[in-house]
Amino acid sequence: MMKADISFQRTVLVAGIVLLSFVLHICAAFFSEGRAHPDSDYQILEFAHSKIETGASRTLPWEFFDEIRPAVQPAIAYVVHLYLSGPDPFSTALVLQLASAVLGFLSIWLLCAHALRWLSHGWARTTLVLFTGMFWLLPFLNARFASETWAGAFLCLGVLLTLAACDEKRRSSFALAAAAGLVLGFAFYLRFPVAFALVGMGLWLIFIQRPGIRILAAMALGFLVALGLNVAVDYWFYGNWTLTPVNYFLVNLVDGKAAQYGVDPWWYYIEKLALLMVPPFSLILLPAMVAAVILRPKNILVWVVACFLIGHSFVEHKETRFLMPVFYPVLILVVMGLEALSNKLVLPRNVFSTSRAVRALVYAFFVLNGLALAVFTFSPANQETVIHKWIYRQSMDAPLQLATYGLNPYQDGSGTIGFFRSQGVSFSKIRSPQEFRTFQESAEEAAYVFVPLTSPPAGLESSCADLTLEASALPKWIRQIDRQQWFSQLRIWSVYRCRPYPS
């Protein structure tokens, strides 16, 4: 009876963590609005916008004209906007983020359920469940409609299907292998550098698992079907037959276009992983990942992650976001490495209950992790989105005149906004107090002013009888406690409503 009670309590606890994880993912989709990187807008949503509105391609980046980006995600955004959520672009973005969050949630928990079989200690299983449910980056990452996020989700699902296909007890192994190839083919087309991970999986299949030619042929067939479908989507989008993976390889790697955006040393990703794993605890977690590679060399994730990281380390241009497709598999390897090290060092099976130092470290980790989780889940991912949404909603019913200080909010330095642009707004660039007074005279009532800073310029305050904050990515409660004006010169976009003095 006692064992049954304990088992029931564990089941309830795990179910609660899974439910909490789902809630966090949905909250991230709603609250962490906006892009994490400009490519999510300019090479997905703006690509979709070029199909929605004729002529919009004039403002697209060079990647569009060199045909190096796959069209699968722009096609999804196009369909969602036209048939589900349009014409409001922010409703489209929300639907896409919700879909991303659900896809990411399912992919990590399905892989977690399988990975629990690789762990023998209760504390290790608990750690993996807690990491899956509450690691600070996962809800934020999975809620992004970005190529890295979707490629990572499809990679996790592809790993699961591959493992299922290699199970000799299953009668449907051929169909599972074909499905695995199909899913992995889409993972590749969603983000071409996932090829490094697929090379690792291929090596694992050939040298470790050896499932037989029938399974390998089925996977190859599914992969080719995925390639064919994506080539057809690219034809629809670009208007001609093109092989975007080949174009990507020739332009970015052979011609060195990507390296023009910066070159980093081979150890770049070691540093970034250390930052992502909550310093200073990453000094333990990062070596644990290495331990998993050394002590669990036959695990499929070891081959997938190792080949992905090694391959990316040889590419000159590096960015933190390039790690995201394998970030959750890295967390699994961390837990596997911690367990393998505890076995190697002959530590107690329940080290958490026997060591105060370990308990203190765990509590401190989850406090820091919880703070980061709250900030990233419930804060806008991108300050520009807050302003763009305000402009769009404010100009829905009547034309909006907006004075701008120093910067047009639709030209943020990374490109020109088209997808989120409102046709009902006009901008007046302000260079001096006299120009603002002229703008005030043309405004029917109060004047709206865009400022690319947290606080308004002194000249603006003196020109207004009442200056009210209308929109900003910096919450009002932070402004209220900022008595020392520490945030006053930060480049946080804001819109103010200026009521003129009586004439």
Short mmCIF file of C-alpha atoms in Angstrom, two decimals:
data_model
loop_
_atom_site.label_atom_id
_atom_site.label_comp_id
_atom_site.label_asym_id
_atom_site.label_seq_id
_atom_site.Cartn_x
_atom_site.Cartn_y
_atom_site.Cartn_z
CA MET A 1 0.00 0.00 0.00
CA MET A 2 2.83 2.32 0.90
CA LYS A 3 4.55 1.74 -2.45
CA ALA A 4 1.27 2.36 -4.27
CA ASP A 5 0.80 5.64 -2.40
CA ILE A 6 4.33 6.77 -3.24
CA SER A 7 3.85 5.82 -6.88
CA PHE A 8 0.57 7.76 -7.00
CA GLN A 9 2.19 10.82 -5.43
CA ARG A 10 5.01 10.71 -7.98
CA THR A 11 2.51 10.43 -10.81
CA VAL A 12 0.57 13.43 -9.50
CA LEU A 13 3.82 15.41 -9.10
CA VAL A 14 4.98 14.64 -12.64
CA ALA A 15 1.52 15.48 -14.02
CA GLY A 16 1.65 18.79 -12.15
CA ILE A 17 5.06 19.64 -13.62
CA VAL A 18 3.87 18.75 -17.12
CA LEU A 19 0.78 20.94 -16.65
CA LEU A 20 2.92 23.79 -15.30
CA SER A 21 5.22 23.43 -18.30
CA PHE A 22 2.25 23.66 -20.67
CA VAL A 23 0.94 26.77 -18.89
CA LEU A 24 4.40 28.38 -19.08
CA HIS A 25 4.61 27.63 -22.81
CA ILE A 26 1.20 29.21 -23.44
CA CYS A 27 2.11 32.22 -21.28
CA ALA A 28 5.34 32.64 -23.22
CA ALA A 29 3.37 32.65 -26.48
CA PHE A 30 1.12 35.43 -25.15
CA PHE A 31 3.52 37.57 -23.13
CA SER A 32 6.97 37.14 -24.72
CA GLU A 33 5.67 38.58 -27.97
CA GLY A 34 7.97 39.54 -30.77
CA ARG A 35 11.07 38.09 -32.29
CA ALA A 36 14.19 36.89 -30.52
CA HIS A 37 16.26 37.61 -33.65
CA PRO A 38 15.54 39.80 -36.72
CA ASP A 39 15.64 36.78 -39.05
CA SER A 40 12.33 35.56 -37.61
CA ASP A 41 10.68 38.68 -39.00
CA TYR A 42 12.70 39.57 -42.05
CA GLN A 43 13.24 36.04 -43.42
CA ILE A 44 9.93 34.45 -42.44
CA LEU A 45 7.11 36.95 -41.86
CA GLU A 46 8.38 39.49 -44.39
CA PHE A 47 8.83 36.67 -46.91
CA ALA A 48 5.19 35.69 -46.30
CA HIS A 49 4.18 39.34 -46.65
CA SER A 50 5.73 39.43 -50.12
CA LYS A 51 3.17 36.80 -51.20
CA ILE A 52 0.29 38.44 -49.34
CA GLU A 53 0.88 41.88 -50.87
CA THR A 54 2.22 42.27 -54.40
CA GLY A 55 5.28 44.50 -54.59
CA ALA A 56 6.33 44.02 -50.96
CA SER A 57 9.45 42.13 -52.08
CA ARG A 58 11.19 45.45 -52.80
CA THR A 59 12.04 45.80 -49.10
CA LEU A 60 13.18 42.20 -48.56
CA PRO A 61 16.77 41.31 -47.60
CA TRP A 62 19.33 39.94 -50.03
CA GLU A 63 18.62 36.34 -48.94
CA PHE A 64 15.31 36.51 -50.81
CA PHE A 65 16.92 37.45 -54.11
CA ASP A 66 19.71 34.87 -53.72
CA GLU A 67 17.03 32.24 -52.95
CA ILE A 68 18.88 30.73 -49.99
CA ARG A 69 15.99 30.53 -47.52
CA PRO A 70 13.46 27.67 -47.51
CA ALA A 71 9.84 28.68 -48.01
CA VAL A 72 8.17 26.20 -45.65
CA GLN A 73 7.76 28.61 -42.71
CA PRO A 74 6.78 31.61 -44.85
CA ALA A 75 4.20 29.30 -46.46
CA ILE A 76 2.80 28.38 -43.03
CA ALA A 77 2.62 32.07 -42.06
CA TYR A 78 0.93 32.85 -45.40
CA VAL A 79 -1.77 30.21 -44.87
CA VAL A 80 -2.38 31.22 -41.25
CA HIS A 81 -2.67 34.90 -42.16
CA LEU A 82 -5.00 34.42 -45.12
CA TYR A 83 -7.26 31.69 -43.78
CA LEU A 84 -7.11 31.72 -39.97
CA SER A 85 -6.13 35.00 -38.35
CA GLY A 86 -5.87 37.84 -40.86
CA PRO A 87 -5.94 40.69 -41.52
CA ASP A 88 -4.48 41.63 -38.12
CA PRO A 89 -0.75 40.69 -38.35
CA PHE A 90 -0.44 40.53 -34.57
CA SER A 91 -3.19 37.92 -34.40
CA THR A 92 -1.24 35.96 -37.00
CA ALA A 93 1.93 36.25 -34.94
CA LEU A 94 0.08 35.04 -31.84
CA VAL A 95 -1.35 32.00 -33.64
CA LEU A 96 2.12 31.14 -34.95
CA GLN A 97 3.66 31.51 -31.50
CA LEU A 98 0.93 29.34 -29.94
CA ALA A 99 1.50 26.67 -32.59
CA SER A 100 5.25 26.86 -31.97
CA ALA A 101 4.76 26.58 -28.21
CA VAL A 102 2.54 23.49 -28.52
CA LEU A 103 4.91 21.85 -31.02
CA GLY A 104 7.92 22.54 -28.80
CA PHE A 105 6.10 21.38 -25.67
CA LEU A 106 5.11 18.07 -27.27
CA SER A 107 8.56 17.43 -28.74
CA ILE A 108 10.49 17.90 -25.49
CA TRP A 109 8.06 15.93 -23.31
CA LEU A 110 7.84 13.03 -25.75
CA LEU A 111 11.63 12.86 -25.90
CA CYS A 112 11.79 13.22 -22.11
CA ALA A 113 9.45 10.23 -21.66
CA HIS A 114 11.82 8.09 -23.73
CA ALA A 115 15.00 9.50 -22.17
CA LEU A 116 13.81 8.49 -18.68
CA ARG A 117 14.55 4.90 -19.75
CA TRP A 118 18.22 5.81 -20.02
CA LEU A 119 18.40 6.83 -16.34
CA SER A 120 18.50 4.43 -13.38
CA HIS A 121 18.61 6.76 -10.36
CA GLY A 122 15.45 8.39 -9.06
CA TRP A 123 17.17 11.74 -8.50
CA ALA A 124 18.37 11.75 -12.13
CA ARG A 125 14.85 11.09 -13.43
CA THR A 126 13.49 13.84 -11.18
CA THR A 127 16.16 16.24 -12.43
CA LEU A 128 15.30 15.53 -16.06
CA VAL A 129 11.59 16.08 -15.41
CA LEU A 130 12.31 19.35 -13.60
CA PHE A 131 14.66 20.53 -16.35
CA THR A 132 12.06 19.69 -19.00
CA GLY A 133 9.29 21.44 -17.12
CA MET A 134 11.01 24.48 -15.71
CA PHE A 135 14.39 25.20 -17.32
CA TRP A 136 14.36 28.94 -17.86
CA LEU A 137 14.92 29.01 -21.62
CA LEU A 138 12.55 26.30 -22.84
CA PRO A 139 9.13 28.07 -22.76
CA PHE A 140 10.63 31.21 -24.32
CA LEU A 141 12.55 29.24 -26.94
CA ASN A 142 9.69 26.94 -27.89
CA ALA A 143 7.25 29.85 -28.30
CA ARG A 144 9.30 31.39 -31.10
CA PHE A 145 8.15 30.93 -34.70
CA ALA A 146 11.79 30.65 -35.72
CA SER A 147 13.68 28.19 -37.89
CA GLU A 148 15.87 27.12 -34.95
CA THR A 149 12.84 26.31 -32.79
CA TRP A 150 10.94 24.34 -35.39
CA ALA A 151 14.04 22.51 -36.59
CA GLY A 152 14.81 21.54 -32.99
CA ALA A 153 11.26 20.24 -32.44
CA PHE A 154 11.34 18.19 -35.64
CA LEU A 155 14.80 16.89 -34.75
CA CYS A 156 13.53 15.66 -31.35
CA LEU A 157 10.55 13.98 -33.00
CA GLY A 158 12.82 12.49 -35.65
CA VAL A 159 15.09 11.01 -32.97
CA LEU A 160 12.05 9.43 -31.28
CA LEU A 161 10.75 7.94 -34.52
CA THR A 162 14.22 6.64 -35.38
CA LEU A 163 14.51 4.89 -32.02
CA ALA A 164 11.04 3.41 -32.46
CA ALA A 165 11.89 2.20 -35.98
CA CYS A 166 15.03 0.50 -34.67
CA ASP A 167 13.02 -1.46 -32.10
CA GLU A 168 12.93 -4.99 -33.50
CA LYS A 169 9.77 -5.81 -31.49
CA ARG A 170 7.66 -3.36 -33.51
CA ARG A 171 5.84 -4.69 -36.56
CA SER A 172 5.45 -1.21 -38.05
CA SER A 173 9.18 -0.49 -38.11
CA PHE A 174 9.21 0.22 -41.87
CA ALA A 175 6.45 2.83 -41.59
CA LEU A 176 8.10 4.36 -38.53
CA ALA A 177 11.42 4.55 -40.39
CA ALA A 178 9.75 6.28 -43.34
CA ALA A 179 8.06 8.72 -40.95
CA ALA A 180 11.41 9.34 -39.25
CA GLY A 181 13.01 10.16 -42.60
CA LEU A 182 10.13 12.47 -43.49
CA VAL A 183 10.33 14.36 -40.18
CA LEU A 184 14.13 14.61 -40.33
CA GLY A 185 13.89 15.86 -43.91
CA PHE A 186 11.66 18.69 -42.73
CA ALA A 187 14.06 19.37 -39.83
CA PHE A 188 16.83 19.78 -42.40
CA TYR A 189 14.76 22.06 -44.62
CA LEU A 190 13.63 24.18 -41.69
CA ARG A 191 17.27 24.90 -40.90
CA PHE A 192 19.98 23.59 -43.20
CA PRO A 193 22.83 23.40 -40.62
CA VAL A 194 20.81 20.65 -38.88
CA ALA A 195 22.65 18.55 -41.46
CA PHE A 196 25.49 18.29 -38.91
CA ALA A 197 23.10 16.57 -36.47
CA LEU A 198 21.78 14.31 -39.23
CA VAL A 199 25.33 13.24 -40.05
CA GLY A 200 25.72 12.23 -36.41
CA MET A 201 22.49 10.26 -36.52
CA GLY A 202 23.58 8.56 -39.72
CA LEU A 203 26.90 7.52 -38.15
CA TRP A 204 25.03 6.17 -35.11
CA LEU A 205 22.75 4.13 -37.34
CA ILE A 206 25.62 2.70 -39.38
CA PHE A 207 28.19 1.99 -36.67
CA ILE A 208 26.19 1.56 -33.45
CA GLN A 209 22.58 0.53 -34.08
CA ARG A 210 22.93 -1.23 -37.47
CA PRO A 211 19.19 -1.65 -38.08
CA GLY A 212 19.54 -3.22 -41.50
CA ILE A 213 19.19 -2.03 -45.06
CA ARG A 214 15.37 -2.17 -44.97
CA ILE A 215 15.11 0.46 -42.21
CA LEU A 216 17.81 2.64 -43.75
CA ALA A 217 16.08 2.51 -47.14
CA ALA A 218 12.75 3.49 -45.57
CA MET A 219 14.36 6.44 -43.81
CA ALA A 220 16.05 7.53 -47.03
CA LEU A 221 12.72 7.28 -48.85
CA GLY A 222 10.96 9.45 -46.26
CA PHE A 223 13.80 11.96 -46.38
CA LEU A 224 13.58 12.21 -50.18
CA VAL A 225 9.80 12.73 -49.98
CA ALA A 226 10.38 15.62 -47.55
CA LEU A 227 12.95 17.14 -49.90
CA GLY A 228 10.55 16.84 -52.83
CA LEU A 229 7.71 18.51 -50.94
CA ASN A 230 9.95 21.38 -49.88
CA VAL A 231 11.31 21.86 -53.40
CA ALA A 232 7.69 22.19 -54.57
CA VAL A 233 6.95 24.77 -51.85
CA ASP A 234 10.09 26.70 -52.84
CA TYR A 235 8.90 26.69 -56.46
CA TRP A 236 5.54 28.15 -55.39
CA PHE A 237 7.29 30.84 -53.38
CA TYR A 238 10.16 31.89 -55.65
CA GLY A 239 8.35 31.29 -58.94
CA ASN A 240 11.05 29.04 -60.38
CA TRP A 241 12.69 25.71 -59.65
CA THR A 242 15.52 26.19 -57.20
CA LEU A 243 17.48 24.15 -54.66
CA THR A 244 17.70 26.42 -51.64
CA PRO A 245 20.07 24.10 -49.68
CA VAL A 246 22.57 24.22 -52.55
CA ASN A 247 22.18 28.00 -52.86
CA TYR A 248 22.68 28.35 -49.10
CA PHE A 249 25.87 26.27 -49.19
CA LEU A 250 27.35 28.11 -52.17
CA VAL A 251 26.53 31.63 -50.96
CA ASN A 252 27.23 31.32 -47.23
CA LEU A 253 30.04 28.77 -47.09
CA VAL A 254 31.77 28.71 -50.49
CA ASP A 255 31.47 32.44 -51.23
CA GLY A 256 31.85 33.31 -47.52
CA LYS A 257 28.84 35.62 -47.31
CA ALA A 258 27.99 34.52 -43.74
CA ALA A 259 31.51 35.28 -42.54
CA GLN A 260 30.98 38.93 -43.49
CA TYR A 261 28.69 39.20 -40.45
CA GLY A 262 31.49 38.21 -38.08
CA VAL A 263 34.02 35.45 -37.44
CA ASP A 264 34.38 33.76 -34.06
CA PRO A 265 36.87 31.26 -32.56
CA TRP A 266 36.14 27.52 -32.41
CA TRP A 267 35.42 27.66 -28.65
CA TYR A 268 32.59 30.22 -29.09
CA TYR A 269 29.84 27.68 -28.39
CA ILE A 270 31.50 26.44 -25.22
CA GLU A 271 31.30 29.96 -23.83
CA LYS A 272 27.67 30.39 -24.93
CA LEU A 273 26.59 27.05 -23.47
CA ALA A 274 28.20 28.07 -20.19
CA LEU A 275 26.11 31.26 -20.19
CA LEU A 276 22.89 29.45 -21.09
CA MET A 277 23.29 26.89 -18.30
CA VAL A 278 22.94 29.41 -15.46
CA PRO A 279 26.43 30.49 -14.29
CA PRO A 280 28.15 29.56 -12.03
CA PHE A 281 26.29 26.21 -12.07
CA SER A 282 27.33 25.74 -15.68
CA LEU A 283 30.80 24.93 -14.29
CA ILE A 284 29.18 21.66 -13.18
CA LEU A 285 26.60 21.17 -15.93
CA LEU A 286 28.91 21.70 -18.90
CA PRO A 287 31.50 19.11 -17.75
CA ALA A 288 28.56 16.77 -17.10
CA MET A 289 27.61 17.00 -20.78
CA VAL A 290 31.19 16.12 -21.73
CA ALA A 291 31.05 13.20 -19.28
CA ALA A 292 27.94 11.88 -21.04
CA VAL A 293 29.78 11.96 -24.37
CA ILE A 294 32.69 9.99 -22.88
CA LEU A 295 30.82 7.58 -20.59
CA ARG A 296 27.69 6.97 -22.73
CA PRO A 297 29.22 6.84 -26.22
CA LYS A 298 26.54 4.59 -27.73
CA ASN A 299 23.61 6.90 -27.02
CA ILE A 300 22.02 8.45 -30.11
CA LEU A 301 21.98 11.95 -28.60
CA VAL A 302 25.74 11.82 -28.03
CA TRP A 303 26.28 11.39 -31.76
CA VAL A 304 23.65 13.94 -32.73
CA VAL A 305 24.86 16.67 -30.35
CA ALA A 306 28.59 16.02 -30.75
CA CYS A 307 28.49 16.15 -34.56
CA PHE A 308 26.25 19.23 -34.46
CA LEU A 309 28.59 21.13 -32.12
CA ILE A 310 31.79 20.02 -33.85
CA GLY A 311 30.42 20.88 -37.28
CA HIS A 312 29.22 24.30 -36.18
CA SER A 313 32.55 25.01 -34.49
CA PHE A 314 34.29 24.74 -37.87
CA VAL A 315 31.92 27.26 -39.48
CA GLU A 316 33.44 30.73 -39.16
CA HIS A 317 30.25 32.70 -38.47
CA LYS A 318 28.67 31.74 -35.16
CA GLU A 319 25.65 32.91 -33.18
CA THR A 320 24.11 31.72 -29.92
CA ARG A 321 20.80 30.98 -31.64
CA PHE A 322 22.52 28.39 -33.84
CA LEU A 323 22.68 26.14 -30.75
CA MET A 324 18.93 26.09 -30.25
CA PRO A 325 18.03 23.03 -32.39
CA VAL A 326 19.99 20.78 -30.00
CA PHE A 327 19.53 22.68 -26.76
CA TYR A 328 17.03 20.26 -25.23
CA PRO A 329 19.10 17.19 -26.20
CA VAL A 330 22.04 18.95 -24.50
CA LEU A 331 20.00 19.14 -21.27
CA ILE A 332 19.30 15.40 -21.49
CA LEU A 333 23.03 14.74 -21.92
CA VAL A 334 23.75 16.92 -18.88
CA VAL A 335 21.50 14.75 -16.69
CA MET A 336 22.92 11.55 -18.17
CA GLY A 337 26.43 12.87 -17.48
CA LEU A 338 25.60 13.75 -13.88
CA GLU A 339 24.31 10.22 -13.29
CA ALA A 340 27.29 8.64 -15.06
CA LEU A 341 29.70 10.71 -12.95
CA SER A 342 27.90 9.78 -9.73
CA ASN A 343 28.23 6.11 -10.65
CA LYS A 344 31.88 6.55 -11.55
CA LEU A 345 32.61 8.34 -8.26
CA VAL A 346 30.48 5.84 -6.27
CA LEU A 347 28.28 8.56 -4.79
CA PRO A 348 25.13 7.68 -2.79
CA ARG A 349 22.08 6.89 -4.93
CA ASN A 350 20.16 9.71 -3.24
CA VAL A 351 22.90 12.31 -3.02
CA PHE A 352 20.33 15.10 -2.59
CA SER A 353 19.13 13.84 0.81
CA THR A 354 22.59 12.98 2.13
CA SER A 355 24.50 16.18 1.34
CA ARG A 356 23.63 19.68 2.59
CA ALA A 357 26.03 21.21 0.08
CA VAL A 358 24.24 19.53 -2.81
CA ARG A 359 20.86 20.67 -1.49
CA ALA A 360 22.12 24.25 -1.16
CA LEU A 361 23.45 24.20 -4.73
CA VAL A 362 20.19 22.79 -6.07
CA TYR A 363 18.08 25.38 -4.23
CA ALA A 364 20.32 28.23 -5.41
CA PHE A 365 20.16 26.95 -8.99
CA PHE A 366 16.38 26.82 -9.02
CA VAL A 367 16.09 30.29 -7.47
CA LEU A 368 18.24 31.83 -10.22
CA ASN A 369 16.57 29.65 -12.84
CA GLY A 370 13.13 30.70 -11.58
CA LEU A 371 13.98 34.39 -11.83
CA ALA A 372 15.19 33.97 -15.40
CA LEU A 373 12.14 31.84 -16.21
CA ALA A 374 9.76 34.55 -14.97
CA VAL A 375 11.54 37.35 -16.85
CA PHE A 376 11.80 35.53 -20.18
CA THR A 377 8.32 34.00 -20.04
CA PHE A 378 6.38 37.12 -19.09
CA SER A 379 8.37 39.94 -20.75
CA PRO A 380 8.25 40.99 -24.42
CA ALA A 381 10.95 39.31 -26.45
CA ASN A 382 11.31 42.40 -28.57
CA GLN A 383 10.60 46.02 -27.68
CA GLU A 384 9.76 47.01 -31.25
CA THR A 385 6.74 44.70 -31.25
CA VAL A 386 5.15 46.59 -28.35
CA ILE A 387 5.32 49.86 -30.30
CA HIS A 388 4.30 48.31 -33.63
CA LYS A 389 1.22 46.76 -32.01
CA TRP A 390 0.25 50.05 -30.37
CA ILE A 391 0.57 51.91 -33.68
CA TYR A 392 -1.48 49.28 -35.51
CA ARG A 393 -4.28 49.16 -32.94
CA GLN A 394 -4.33 52.96 -32.47
CA SER A 395 -4.71 53.57 -36.22
CA MET A 396 -7.37 50.92 -36.89
CA ASP A 397 -10.36 53.25 -36.59
CA ALA A 398 -8.85 56.62 -37.53
CA PRO A 399 -5.65 57.90 -39.15
CA LEU A 400 -2.77 58.42 -36.74
CA GLN A 401 -0.14 61.16 -36.93
CA LEU A 402 3.01 60.28 -35.03
CA ALA A 403 5.94 62.59 -34.39
CA THR A 404 9.27 60.74 -34.33
CA TYR A 405 12.50 61.73 -32.64
CA GLY A 406 15.56 60.46 -34.50
CA LEU A 407 14.19 57.11 -35.72
CA ASN A 408 11.32 55.74 -37.78
CA PRO A 409 9.81 52.81 -35.83
CA TYR A 410 9.30 50.88 -39.06
CA GLN A 411 13.02 51.11 -39.87
CA ASP A 412 14.80 49.60 -36.89
CA GLY A 413 18.25 49.19 -38.41
CA SER A 414 17.78 45.52 -39.33
CA GLY A 415 15.41 46.13 -42.23
CA THR A 416 12.12 47.71 -43.21
CA ILE A 417 8.94 46.50 -41.51
CA GLY A 418 6.18 45.51 -43.92
CA PHE A 419 4.22 42.69 -42.30
CA PHE A 420 3.38 44.63 -39.12
CA ARG A 421 3.03 48.02 -40.84
CA SER A 422 -0.17 50.01 -40.46
CA GLN A 423 -1.42 51.85 -43.54
CA GLY A 424 -3.23 54.35 -41.33
CA VAL A 425 -0.20 56.04 -39.77
CA SER A 426 1.90 58.95 -41.02
CA PHE A 427 5.19 60.07 -39.51
CA SER A 428 6.62 63.54 -38.98
CA LYS A 429 10.32 63.63 -38.18
CA ILE A 430 11.13 66.10 -35.38
CA ARG A 431 14.57 67.70 -35.19
CA SER A 432 13.93 70.74 -32.99
CA PRO A 433 11.41 72.18 -30.47
CA GLN A 434 10.14 74.54 -33.19
CA GLU A 435 9.34 71.59 -35.48
CA PHE A 436 7.45 69.92 -32.64
CA ARG A 437 5.39 73.05 -31.98
CA THR A 438 4.50 73.12 -35.68
CA PHE A 439 3.46 69.47 -35.43
CA GLN A 440 1.34 70.25 -32.34
CA GLU A 441 -0.52 72.92 -34.25
CA SER A 442 -1.40 70.45 -37.00
CA ALA A 443 -2.68 67.85 -34.53
CA GLU A 444 -6.41 67.97 -33.90
CA GLU A 445 -6.15 67.32 -30.16
CA ALA A 446 -3.24 65.76 -28.30
CA ALA A 447 -0.04 64.93 -30.18
CA TYR A 448 1.51 61.45 -30.12
CA VAL A 449 5.30 61.28 -30.04
CA PHE A 450 7.63 58.32 -30.61
CA VAL A 451 10.94 58.47 -28.72
CA PRO A 452 13.63 55.73 -29.08
CA LEU A 453 14.60 56.22 -25.40
CA THR A 454 13.09 55.38 -22.03
CA SER A 455 12.59 59.02 -21.07
CA PRO A 456 11.41 61.90 -23.25
CA PRO A 457 13.82 64.71 -24.23
CA ALA A 458 13.74 67.75 -21.95
CA GLY A 459 12.47 69.95 -24.77
CA LEU A 460 9.48 67.68 -25.25
CA GLU A 461 8.44 67.83 -21.59
CA SER A 462 8.58 71.63 -21.56
CA SER A 463 6.34 71.78 -24.65
CA CYS A 464 3.52 69.79 -23.06
CA ALA A 465 1.03 70.72 -20.37
CA ASP A 466 0.62 67.02 -19.74
CA LEU A 467 2.91 64.23 -21.01
CA THR A 468 1.53 60.70 -20.62
CA LEU A 469 3.25 57.41 -21.44
CA GLU A 470 1.09 55.47 -23.91
CA ALA A 471 3.27 52.47 -24.80
CA SER A 472 6.68 51.09 -23.90
CA ALA A 473 8.46 47.75 -23.51
CA LEU A 474 9.61 48.91 -20.06
CA PRO A 475 6.74 48.23 -17.62
CA LYS A 476 5.31 51.19 -15.72
CA TRP A 477 6.02 49.60 -12.34
CA ILE A 478 9.76 49.54 -13.13
CA ARG A 479 9.61 53.21 -14.09
CA GLN A 480 7.87 54.00 -10.78
CA ILE A 481 10.60 52.37 -8.67
CA ASP A 482 13.42 53.86 -10.78
CA ARG A 483 13.93 56.82 -8.43
CA GLN A 484 17.55 57.34 -9.51
CA GLN A 485 16.67 57.41 -13.22
CA TRP A 486 19.03 54.52 -13.97
CA PHE A 487 16.96 53.51 -17.00
CA SER A 488 16.46 57.02 -18.35
CA GLN A 489 19.02 56.79 -21.15
CA LEU A 490 18.40 53.20 -22.18
CA ARG A 491 17.29 52.75 -25.78
CA ILE A 492 13.84 51.44 -24.90
CA TRP A 493 11.23 52.64 -27.36
CA SER A 494 8.35 54.67 -25.96
CA VAL A 495 5.28 56.55 -27.23
CA TYR A 496 3.99 59.59 -25.33
CA ARG A 497 0.77 61.56 -25.54
CA CYS A 498 1.39 65.30 -25.33
CA ARG A 499 -1.47 67.63 -24.41
CA PRO A 500 -0.57 71.20 -25.42
CA TYR A 501 -0.86 74.28 -23.24
CA PRO A 502 -4.10 76.25 -23.70
CA SER A 503 -3.68 78.92 -26.34
#
